[in-house]
Amino acid sequence: MAKKVEFMMGNHAVAEGALYAGCRFFGGYPITPSTEVAERMAERLPQVGGRFIQMEDEIAAMASVIGASIAGAKSLTATSGPGLSLKQENIGYAMLCEIPVVIVDVMRGGPSTGMPTGPSQSDIMCAKWGTHGDHPAIAVTPASVQEQFDETVRAFNLAEKYRCPVFVLTDAIIGQMMEQLVIPEPGELEVIERPKPTCKPEEYLPFDMDKDFVPLAAFGSGYRYHITGLHHNSDGFPTNDPVLHTKNTIKIIERLDKNYDDIVKVEEFMTDDAEILVFAIGVSARSAKHAVVEARNVGIKAGLVRPLTIWPFPERHLDRILNKNKIKGIVVPEMNLGQMTFEVQRVAKGRCAVEGLYSLMLDPILPSEILEKIRRFV
Amino acid sequence: MSYDYAKYLRKGKLPHIWCAGCTYGIILKSLIRAIDGIGWAKDDIALVSGIGCASRLPGYVDFNTLHTTHGRSIGFATGVKLANPKLNVIALGGDGDMTAIGGNHFIHACRRNIDLTIFVFNNNIYGMTGAQYSPTTPKGAWATTSPYGMAENTFEITSLAIGSGASFVARTTAYHVAHCEKMMKEAFQHKGTSVVEIINACPTGFGRKNKFKTPASMLTWMKDSAVNIERAKNMSPEELVGKYTIGVLHKVDKPEYIETYDTTVGLKK
Amino acid sequence: MAKAERIEIIEKWCKGCEICVEFCPTGAIEMRDFKVAVKDLEKCTACMQCELRCPDFAIVIYKKDKE
């Protein structure tokens, strides 16, 4: 049977990916350049038995998706810079209370209202450290319309599997552009359904600190329990015990570390014999791939490391390549002033030079600019 | 024993965190009796709160309970209700939580007329953080952040709810225990956004510094200044100075949000 | 003739706010060492004012069965 192929906008592909993953609730607030996700969900959700709501602000939008998830619905919200800032309070809540939700951030120029229609990659640190306190974070980074779909499905799976909020960190170019999208058949991509608790309701410990994972019971399913944004005990009730607070915080962060191999996905392109690496995500990775090919054409052994998961940071992947190959240098093109470069430097630990290529110019970084940087390491 | 609360209380959670003389415990009892009275199953109730003293209430009762972020209970409650409309969803919080930091969510829930029951525990102060003034602290009153007397005007919560479109709005007090239970029951049974403002006392944060020597004197003040809405209709404006009305202040039939949404988008024929 | 068979005070929950004592119309209960205590069971009319208004679930009135 012929594949279903569409010519689709990146933001719409996110919405379709979410529906494929079983998303049945969207709570949002209009913000450029992410609004098309909301528009598509408003139209499509009722067709699959789900509900959409445009809330009164970004904060309420985030609150509503957490609420819906607690009541059992896979839930999505979408936003951009200023909206991400506003959502952070409740994102922290979802992190501490281990509530699966997916947050799409279509990155635009910041800070503040910044450059509403201008693409950027400057929310990388905001996705990781935007909310206060120590916490886990997962962020996936698509670089094409197809990946907008596929990675959104993966984001839902990760959210359910590890009971935490997951960011789809994309940008105004990938979100707004149109490309071919091959819509997978049902069953073609893995879709993880939320596990249900099997214990007796009176024995249910929703935040059991001594277990790696406890299924989240939906409100109304017969498991009555308490959720609080205060630090809590295994049973969900508040505790001031610093030992438990420490134990639980470490537990939810370590859950991601322990599952690094499952969570962190990286495309390694021509890295086998590479001596110079380009480390890039999203739209910058598209230029970077082009630059790597051009470098190879002129005999430079360049390779691309393209994370599809930027948080947890793909440090083990990078570490492995740095240990295996004799790397002269790493070029990090990014549409910000060095948010990823600092992380790459941290992992490189002085083993090679790390050179950032920063741009706030709203246009994608050009392959020629990246190639120029690659040449400097030759 | 006139009423056994144990069936609805979570075991081992008492004594509660509220101060001596705080009237929230009285409201908790009214709430339990009201829920028992209308016969909702515990599994079918979601009780959602924000931050503050009042918002600690859900921890004590054996329902699906959600203690959220400051002012955001209605946002969470809206999501819970939309994902599972069969749940009876109650959002509660204090005056600061609901009308200051959560004011936007409060008026928009009323505007939508979504089937939530909203309880605003109005004790005229931010109690948990140590007696700072709230949008309902009376003019001239002392608070730690109005040491020279409150200079701001106050919100009139029920008018705010009515003006925003809530289809059921009532006021009651912690003194009027049976009345409180009755208002809660009527709010539960109403389809649409129901708002009940419950006048409460914070003896520790508000009372002591505002000429109420004892918790009981604050309850007596409620008794003396509350006028039933039916009786108020026959009173002159002069007679009503310094008083407030209690009872069902506003009740209209109008389409509930989720039902309207479901019909509009074709989820329900 | 007392109408209450027993007034149960749960001392560990009583915070001594005195609301019950203030609203007791007959003086059947009193404050003792900052907690409520039964003063005179005979005076209790089982009007339930104290039980209803106790914020702390600390007083339970057991009414006498009607004869």
XYZ file of C-alpha atoms in Angstrom:
714
model
C 0.000 0.000 0.000
C 1.261 3.445 -0.858
C 2.505 5.524 2.038
C 0.517 8.532 3.058
C 2.708 11.437 2.046
C 1.860 15.049 2.760
C 3.451 18.405 2.218
C 3.182 19.871 5.664
C 4.258 22.700 7.919
C 6.572 21.812 10.791
C 4.202 23.031 13.472
C 1.374 20.992 11.973
C 3.613 17.943 11.918
C 4.121 18.305 15.668
C 0.356 18.266 16.121
C -0.028 15.203 13.901
C 2.779 13.451 15.752
C 1.080 14.186 19.045
C -2.201 12.710 17.803
C -0.367 9.638 16.519
C 1.135 9.248 19.987
C -2.343 9.267 21.509
C -2.496 12.860 22.721
C -6.084 13.694 23.679
C -5.760 17.094 25.307
C -4.201 20.378 24.340
C -4.156 23.503 26.503
C -2.462 26.488 24.988
C -2.189 30.188 24.465
C -1.488 31.959 21.182
C 2.130 32.910 20.624
C 4.210 33.358 17.504
C 5.794 31.271 16.039
C 4.127 28.263 17.668
C 0.441 29.087 17.185
C -0.083 26.688 14.283
C 0.361 23.791 16.692
C -2.625 25.044 18.686
C -4.645 25.768 15.563
C -4.102 22.277 14.205
C -4.929 20.695 17.549
C -8.106 22.787 17.859
C -9.280 21.360 14.579
C -8.020 17.818 14.894
C -8.519 16.852 18.546
C -12.335 16.629 18.443
C -12.022 14.359 15.409
C -10.247 11.781 17.561
C -12.353 12.276 20.686
C -10.052 14.723 22.427
C -10.532 18.242 23.711
C -8.772 21.528 23.087
C -8.820 24.668 25.165
C -7.260 28.052 24.714
C -6.546 29.192 28.244
C -6.385 32.734 29.570
C -2.602 32.759 29.754
C 0.493 30.605 29.390
C 0.547 29.772 33.075
C -2.988 28.406 33.000
C -2.243 26.567 29.768
C 0.591 24.708 31.467
C -1.587 24.076 34.519
C -4.371 22.663 32.360
C -2.161 20.130 30.596
C -0.791 18.898 33.909
C -4.339 18.608 35.246
C -5.481 16.721 32.172
C -2.531 14.364 32.398
C -3.342 13.642 36.028
C -6.858 12.790 34.913
C -5.391 10.308 32.444
C -5.087 12.116 29.107
C -1.836 12.391 27.206
C -1.435 16.139 26.976
C 0.381 18.690 24.883
C 1.047 22.400 25.039
C 3.024 24.591 22.662
C 4.687 27.920 23.149
C 7.656 30.116 22.403
C 10.196 32.141 24.444
C 8.076 34.468 26.616
C 5.491 31.744 27.016
C 8.169 29.282 28.053
C 9.274 31.727 30.745
C 5.713 31.938 32.040
C 5.213 28.191 31.981
C 8.309 27.476 34.052
C 6.543 27.603 37.416
C 4.245 24.752 36.497
C 6.901 22.907 34.510
C 8.794 22.668 37.797
C 5.616 21.295 39.356
C 5.376 18.592 36.696
C 9.037 17.727 37.238
C 8.732 17.379 41.006
C 5.352 15.649 40.851
C 6.480 13.370 38.018
C 3.633 14.214 35.654
C 4.079 13.246 31.990
C 3.384 16.138 29.610
C 4.910 17.355 26.362
C 5.848 21.005 25.868
C 6.712 22.268 22.422
C 8.948 25.332 22.409
C 9.349 26.927 19.004
C 12.408 29.021 19.691
C 12.413 32.683 18.702
C 14.783 35.512 19.496
C 14.861 36.532 23.141
C 15.061 37.693 25.832
C 11.668 39.238 26.581
C 9.385 39.800 23.603
C 12.588 39.868 21.596
C 12.182 38.839 17.981
C 8.750 37.241 17.752
C 9.045 36.193 14.134
C 12.793 35.605 14.162
C 14.165 32.103 14.593
C 16.659 31.350 17.301
C 18.112 28.533 19.353
C 18.460 30.485 22.539
C 16.136 28.524 24.845
C 18.476 25.563 25.207
C 19.491 26.482 28.745
C 15.982 27.684 29.553
C 14.631 24.220 28.797
C 17.100 22.713 31.213
C 17.378 25.353 33.920
C 14.370 27.602 33.385
C 12.515 26.526 36.470
C 14.072 26.852 39.896
C 15.613 24.039 41.867
C 17.418 20.875 40.872
C 15.345 18.810 38.505
C 15.352 16.355 35.616
C 14.838 17.548 32.037
C 14.405 15.856 28.695
C 14.446 17.861 25.463
C 14.285 16.463 21.947
C 15.517 18.499 19.004
C 14.006 17.815 15.586
C 15.613 19.231 12.463
C 13.041 18.491 9.767
C 9.304 18.305 9.321
C 9.518 14.508 9.415
C 11.374 14.711 12.686
C 8.841 17.183 14.059
C 6.396 14.294 13.753
C 8.666 11.441 14.782
C 10.343 13.223 17.669
C 7.015 14.383 19.070
C 5.938 10.743 19.175
C 9.215 9.935 20.914
C 8.703 12.833 23.323
C 5.346 11.390 24.393
C 6.897 7.976 24.817
C 9.696 9.348 26.962
C 7.232 11.373 29.051
C 5.182 8.264 29.788
C 8.147 5.964 30.269
C 9.977 8.222 32.687
C 7.005 10.125 34.159
C 8.320 13.581 33.454
C 7.723 16.608 31.252
C 9.494 16.453 27.907
C 10.343 19.408 25.704
C 10.207 19.388 21.930
C 12.783 22.079 21.379
C 12.402 23.315 17.864
C 12.818 26.676 16.182
C 10.916 29.145 14.069
C 12.453 27.839 10.839
C 11.728 24.148 11.366
C 8.316 24.995 12.821
C 7.273 27.309 10.017
C 8.739 25.593 6.969
C 6.971 23.078 4.764
C 8.460 19.762 3.751
C 7.451 16.279 2.830
C 6.033 14.251 5.678
C 5.531 10.525 5.396
C 2.829 9.699 7.890
C 3.590 6.373 9.496
C 0.964 3.666 9.563
C -0.561 2.915 12.959
C 1.825 0.580 14.725
C 4.769 1.561 12.565
C 6.203 3.804 15.258
C 6.238 2.608 18.825
C 3.608 4.285 20.997
C 3.929 3.745 24.729
C 0.675 3.718 26.622
C 0.609 4.871 30.194
C 0.992 1.897 32.511
C -1.666 1.475 35.183
C -0.967 0.460 38.747
C -1.813 -3.128 39.558
C -1.526 -3.029 43.344
C -4.476 -2.598 45.686
C -5.526 1.055 45.967
C -4.727 1.143 49.678
C -1.195 -0.036 48.948
C -0.546 2.455 46.181
C 2.481 4.695 46.763
C 2.443 7.156 43.861
C 5.932 8.466 44.585
C 7.571 5.355 46.014
C 11.165 6.415 46.577
C 12.420 2.887 46.716
C 11.192 2.005 43.257
C 12.601 3.268 40.001
C 9.176 3.723 38.489
C 5.605 3.717 39.736
C 2.695 4.032 37.300
C 0.730 7.241 37.660
C -2.894 6.412 38.479
C -5.458 8.620 36.799
C -7.758 10.614 39.053
C -11.071 8.841 39.055
C -9.593 5.382 38.497
C -10.159 4.244 42.055
C -6.710 5.102 43.363
C -7.247 8.082 45.626
C -4.040 9.849 46.489
C -2.500 13.243 47.101
C -0.236 15.243 44.836
C 1.626 18.297 46.103
C 4.345 20.562 44.773
C 5.852 20.491 48.230
C 8.588 17.954 48.683
C 6.740 14.795 49.504
C 7.035 11.353 50.889
C 6.433 8.123 48.960
C 2.711 8.432 49.724
C 2.524 11.931 48.271
C 2.118 13.881 51.490
C 4.402 16.788 52.336
C 7.591 16.217 54.267
C 10.193 18.599 55.663
C 12.707 15.806 56.105
C 15.916 16.904 54.359
C 17.017 13.307 53.935
C 13.859 12.385 52.034
C 13.962 15.620 50.055
C 17.507 14.819 48.975
C 16.711 11.203 48.219
C 13.703 12.018 46.078
C 15.365 14.834 44.152
C 18.330 12.643 43.316
C 16.034 9.777 42.416
C 14.068 11.667 39.790
C 17.250 13.068 38.245
C 19.101 9.757 38.328
C 16.180 8.043 36.630
C 17.224 9.838 33.454
C 20.932 9.167 33.958
C 20.259 5.475 34.413
C 18.341 5.393 31.155
C 20.715 7.539 29.142
C 21.004 5.017 26.338
C 17.260 4.859 25.866
C 16.680 8.586 26.101
C 19.618 10.142 24.333
C 19.497 9.831 20.570
C 22.276 11.194 18.407
C 22.850 11.082 14.689
C 26.529 10.580 13.965
C 27.309 11.453 10.382
C 30.757 10.596 8.970
C 32.253 10.510 12.436
C 34.040 7.149 12.096
C 37.310 8.592 10.940
C 36.522 12.214 11.665
C 39.229 14.517 12.941
C 37.040 17.571 13.101
C 33.529 17.487 14.516
C 30.582 19.747 14.075
C 28.114 19.607 16.932
C 24.733 21.068 16.020
C 20.976 20.740 16.497
C 17.857 21.784 14.616
C 18.156 24.158 11.733
C 21.874 24.698 12.379
C 22.428 20.968 11.981
C 21.030 21.112 8.461
C 23.670 23.635 7.469
C 26.247 21.702 9.422
C 25.579 18.500 7.477
C 26.004 20.367 4.259
C 29.269 21.848 5.501
C 30.561 18.426 6.534
C 29.829 17.031 3.063
C 31.608 19.956 1.457
C 34.557 19.517 3.768
C 34.796 15.853 2.826
C 34.682 16.853 -0.837
C 37.876 18.803 -0.328
C 39.517 16.053 1.675
C 38.894 17.304 5.200
C 37.906 14.536 7.602
C 34.916 16.241 9.151
C 31.951 14.620 10.867
C 28.655 15.735 12.334
C 27.336 14.982 15.801
C 23.673 15.861 15.719
C 21.810 15.314 18.982
C 18.111 14.568 18.705
C 18.131 14.725 22.479
C 19.904 17.764 23.873
C 18.835 17.126 27.496
C 20.126 14.976 29.067
C 23.207 16.292 27.326
C 24.694 13.665 24.944
C 27.953 13.634 26.814
C 28.568 9.898 26.657
C 28.279 9.949 22.881
C 30.671 12.845 22.609
C 32.987 11.336 25.149
C 33.176 8.089 23.219
C 34.114 9.824 19.966
C 36.683 11.981 21.709
C 38.271 8.900 23.260
C 38.257 6.927 20.022
C 39.246 9.493 17.431
C 42.060 11.960 17.444
C 39.862 15.018 17.302
C 41.529 18.302 16.447
C 38.593 20.468 17.136
C 34.842 20.776 17.465
C 32.796 23.485 15.788
C 29.519 24.348 17.514
C 27.249 26.443 15.311
C 24.251 27.719 17.230
C 21.781 30.566 16.942
C 22.603 32.027 20.345
C 25.746 33.226 22.073
C 27.203 29.910 23.136
C 24.721 27.963 25.256
C 25.699 24.603 23.769
C 29.350 25.446 23.260
C 29.905 25.715 26.998
C 28.428 22.258 27.472
C 30.626 20.807 24.721
C 33.672 22.428 26.326
C 32.676 20.889 29.639
C 32.571 17.421 28.083
C 35.741 17.929 26.003
C 37.702 18.630 29.173
C 40.488 20.228 27.195
C 41.027 17.195 24.938
C 40.513 19.336 21.870
C 39.716 22.864 20.863
C 36.036 23.823 20.905
C 35.036 26.696 18.710
C 31.595 28.248 18.841
C 29.936 29.807 15.825
C 27.273 32.094 17.150
C 24.601 34.038 15.380
C 21.691 36.214 16.410
C 21.081 37.238 12.822
C 17.726 35.460 12.428
C 18.894 33.744 9.241
C 20.219 30.208 9.523
C 23.954 29.906 9.905
C 25.294 29.181 6.409
C 27.193 26.018 5.461
C 29.970 28.253 4.136
C 30.381 29.883 7.549
C 30.636 26.490 9.212
C 33.052 25.242 6.561
C 35.207 28.267 7.192
C 35.403 27.325 10.888
C 36.174 23.690 9.995
C 39.061 24.806 7.792
C 40.684 26.625 10.694
C 41.277 23.312 12.420
C 43.042 21.800 9.406
C -22.175 11.761 68.122
C -23.971 13.939 65.623
C -21.704 13.259 62.695
C -18.769 10.912 62.086
C -16.160 12.613 59.949
C -13.784 9.658 60.011
C -15.211 8.157 56.830
C -13.866 11.089 54.823
C -10.727 11.999 56.737
C -7.384 10.507 55.836
C -6.024 8.499 58.703
C -3.234 9.898 60.803
C -3.274 13.402 59.383
C -4.768 15.232 62.366
C -4.071 17.558 64.074
C -4.088 19.790 60.996
C -1.550 22.533 60.398
C -3.939 25.431 61.002
C -3.489 27.768 63.981
C -5.620 27.689 67.090
C -8.915 29.352 66.263
C -8.408 29.308 62.510
C -11.846 28.681 61.088
C -10.672 26.525 58.177
C -11.221 23.429 60.266
C -14.863 24.432 60.674
C -15.205 24.775 56.899
C -13.526 21.420 56.376
C -16.247 19.875 58.501
C -18.982 21.680 56.582
C -17.404 20.475 53.346
C -17.396 16.870 54.502
C -21.019 17.037 55.615
C -22.039 18.701 52.348
C -20.339 16.056 50.221
C -21.771 13.285 52.338
C -25.166 14.945 52.049
C -25.253 14.864 48.285
C -23.743 11.404 48.193
C -20.851 11.764 45.805
C -18.503 8.785 45.756
C -15.029 9.578 46.993
C -13.487 8.236 43.795
C -15.468 10.727 41.734
C -14.253 13.841 43.504
C -11.170 15.822 42.559
C -10.282 18.495 45.084
C -7.761 20.977 43.725
C -6.110 23.806 45.626
C -3.425 26.450 45.193
C -1.005 27.693 47.830
C -1.700 29.125 51.249
C -3.343 27.992 54.458
C -6.698 27.186 52.849
C -4.967 25.254 50.105
C -3.660 22.734 52.605
C -7.205 21.456 53.106
C -7.191 18.737 50.404
C -4.451 16.819 52.227
C -6.882 15.898 54.985
C -9.680 14.370 52.951
C -9.808 11.033 51.200
C -10.544 12.144 47.624
C -8.391 12.607 44.547
C -6.496 15.614 45.869
C -4.212 18.004 44.085
C -2.240 20.728 45.850
C -0.886 22.852 43.025
C 1.048 26.099 42.583
C 0.115 29.530 43.913
C -3.093 30.792 42.315
C -3.230 28.069 39.695
C -5.747 25.632 41.121
C -8.383 26.624 38.572
C -6.017 26.019 35.656
C -5.238 22.517 36.915
C -8.900 21.898 37.740
C -9.912 22.951 34.230
C -7.549 20.363 32.757
C -8.783 17.632 35.102
C -12.410 18.395 34.225
C -11.809 18.518 30.468
C -9.946 15.217 30.515
C -12.591 13.532 32.650
C -15.877 15.465 32.877
C -17.393 12.721 35.015
C -15.291 13.882 37.940
C -16.823 16.375 40.328
C -14.105 18.979 40.431
C -13.736 21.448 43.274
C -11.121 24.218 43.272
C -10.413 26.050 46.481
C -8.026 28.652 47.803
C -7.736 31.737 49.922
C -8.497 35.337 49.004
C -4.924 36.039 47.937
C -4.574 32.782 46.031
C -7.863 33.131 44.163
C -8.187 36.866 43.586
C -4.617 38.218 43.507
C -2.166 35.779 41.943
C -4.989 33.598 40.646
C -7.360 36.417 39.715
C -7.075 35.904 35.997
C -7.892 32.220 36.212
C -10.785 32.969 38.555
C -12.543 35.404 36.223
C -11.967 33.268 33.150
C -13.385 30.129 34.745
C -16.462 32.206 35.603
C -16.621 33.527 32.041
C -16.498 30.044 30.549
C -19.079 28.756 32.997
C -17.201 25.471 33.183
C -18.684 23.019 35.670
C -16.332 23.653 38.577
C -17.164 24.473 42.162
C -14.903 27.237 43.415
C -14.563 28.004 47.112
C -12.803 31.201 48.099
C -11.768 31.144 51.750
C -11.705 34.848 52.507
C -9.874 35.699 55.722
C -8.733 39.130 54.536
C -5.026 38.382 54.829
C -2.093 36.283 53.595
C -1.855 34.064 56.628
C 0.819 31.533 55.762
C 3.500 34.059 54.873
C 2.765 36.044 58.027
C -0.101 38.504 57.656
C 0.547 40.551 54.530
C -2.370 42.492 53.068
C -4.496 40.819 50.395
C -7.015 42.176 47.878
C -9.698 41.807 50.552
C -7.921 43.399 53.512
C -10.264 46.192 54.631
C -9.137 49.773 54.151
C -7.219 51.004 57.157
C -6.584 47.517 58.539
C -3.199 46.518 59.831
C -1.067 43.974 58.017
C 2.676 43.433 58.097
C 2.909 45.091 54.687
C 0.412 47.813 55.587
C 1.860 48.833 58.957
C 0.268 52.286 58.605
C -3.089 50.852 57.581
C -4.320 49.363 54.322
C -4.386 52.052 51.630
C -5.752 49.991 48.752
C -9.368 49.343 47.854
C -10.754 45.836 48.183
C -12.185 43.340 45.771
C -15.781 42.334 46.279
C -15.384 38.681 45.388
C -18.991 37.767 44.686
C -19.501 40.825 42.453
C -16.322 39.901 40.631
C -17.683 36.395 40.059
C -21.093 37.627 38.922
C -19.561 40.224 36.619
C -17.315 37.575 35.123
C -20.203 35.284 34.279
C -20.396 32.652 36.998
C -23.866 31.139 36.999
C -24.036 30.418 40.730
C -22.625 32.786 43.334
C -23.139 32.558 47.062
C -21.632 33.852 50.270
C -21.529 32.251 53.662
C -19.390 32.381 56.778
C -17.529 30.073 59.085
C -19.924 31.023 61.863
C -22.998 29.884 59.955
C -22.061 26.212 59.891
C -25.362 24.800 58.670
C -25.762 27.594 56.145
C -22.248 26.967 54.867
C -23.039 23.299 54.357
C -26.237 24.253 52.517
C -24.473 26.730 50.221
C -21.842 24.137 49.411
C -24.467 21.556 48.559
C -26.302 23.958 46.274
C -23.034 24.895 44.611
C -22.214 21.228 44.016
C -25.593 20.570 42.492
C -25.440 23.556 40.160
C -24.263 22.872 36.612
C -21.755 25.532 35.569
C -19.230 27.598 37.460
C -20.305 27.925 41.087
C -18.492 30.329 43.354
C -18.927 30.372 47.100
C -17.138 33.047 49.082
C -16.674 31.813 52.611
C -15.898 34.483 55.186
C -13.221 33.097 57.462
C -11.160 34.208 60.412
C -7.392 34.338 60.743
C -7.025 35.101 64.440
C -3.234 34.836 64.314
C -2.536 37.022 61.306
C -5.495 39.362 61.135
C -7.516 39.223 64.329
C -4.884 39.920 66.961
C -3.727 43.123 65.295
C -7.153 44.299 64.227
C -9.001 44.512 67.537
C -10.299 40.975 67.695
C -9.082 39.653 71.003
C -10.187 36.060 70.568
C -11.097 33.675 67.759
C -14.622 33.543 69.164
C -14.938 37.326 68.830
C -14.240 36.971 65.128
C -17.032 34.429 64.807
C -19.310 36.760 66.725
C -18.388 39.522 64.287
C -19.497 37.233 61.444
C -22.744 36.520 63.229
C -23.408 40.224 63.796
C -22.445 41.538 60.380
C -23.902 38.876 58.092
C -27.428 39.486 56.861
C -29.360 36.877 54.964
C -30.003 38.015 51.415
C -33.751 37.581 51.832
C -33.811 39.786 54.913
C -31.497 42.340 53.299
C -34.069 42.923 50.557
C -36.273 44.663 53.111
C -33.464 46.696 54.653
C -32.452 50.244 53.783
C -28.912 51.062 52.570
C -28.317 52.798 55.911
C -29.236 49.664 57.797
C -26.825 47.669 55.664
C -23.770 49.826 56.357
C -21.005 47.627 57.736
C -22.979 44.474 56.939
C -22.670 41.930 54.180
C -25.216 39.608 52.707
C -25.077 35.835 52.864
C -26.993 33.285 50.849
C -27.381 32.598 47.153
C -26.649 35.987 45.607
C -26.897 34.968 41.980
C -28.211 31.932 40.162
C -28.979 31.641 36.473
C -29.377 28.794 34.042
C -26.924 29.038 31.248
C -25.082 26.563 29.059
C -22.162 24.853 30.695
C -18.838 25.146 28.876
C -17.866 21.521 28.267
C -21.342 20.586 27.070
C -21.300 23.561 24.722
C -17.813 22.686 23.510
C -18.693 19.059 22.922
C -21.779 20.000 20.932
C -19.990 22.716 18.983
C -17.088 20.528 17.902
C -19.250 17.510 17.211
C -18.095 15.319 20.089
C -21.700 15.107 21.192
C -24.660 15.132 18.871
C -31.539 16.331 83.168
C -28.513 16.098 80.943
C -29.103 15.448 77.277
C -25.570 14.256 76.604
C -24.421 10.869 77.679
C -20.783 11.738 77.200
C -18.588 14.568 75.953
C -15.486 13.192 74.357
C -12.482 15.494 74.255
C -9.623 14.506 71.969
C -6.914 16.370 73.834
C -4.103 15.783 71.381
C -6.098 17.583 68.687
C -7.366 20.464 70.853
C -5.379 23.647 70.255
C -7.105 25.601 72.995
C -8.767 28.233 70.813
C -11.690 28.482 73.257
C -14.324 28.784 70.530
C -16.275 25.892 72.062
C -16.261 27.369 75.541
C -17.291 30.808 74.271
C -20.236 29.404 72.351
C -21.431 26.923 74.965
C -24.712 28.435 76.161
C -24.809 26.555 79.461
C -21.254 26.500 80.783
C -20.904 22.738 80.508
C -17.302 22.961 79.333
C -14.344 25.084 80.428
C -10.676 25.696 79.694
C -8.217 23.749 81.815
C -4.456 23.964 81.204
C -5.087 25.597 77.811
C -7.336 22.776 76.638
C -11.053 22.255 76.742
C -12.398 20.104 79.545
C -15.827 18.983 80.734
C -16.981 21.133 83.616
C -20.464 19.854 84.218
C -21.958 17.159 82.011
C -25.343 17.690 83.631
C -25.529 21.154 82.097
C -24.973 19.963 78.549
C -28.091 20.281 76.405
C -26.459 18.563 73.414
C -27.055 21.688 71.328
C -23.901 20.740 69.340
C -22.638 24.325 69.139
C -19.219 23.244 70.410
C -18.895 20.187 68.221
C -20.002 21.993 65.067
C -17.685 24.940 65.640
C -14.617 23.111 66.864
C -12.083 23.608 64.066
C -9.971 20.757 65.334
C -12.327 17.761 65.464
C -11.559 17.702 69.177
C -15.039 17.544 70.719
C -17.633 14.869 70.163
C -20.988 14.953 71.906
C -22.724 11.634 72.422
C -26.422 12.328 72.804
C -28.524 10.259 75.141
C -30.925 7.949 73.387
C -34.459 9.284 73.526
C -36.490 7.394 76.040
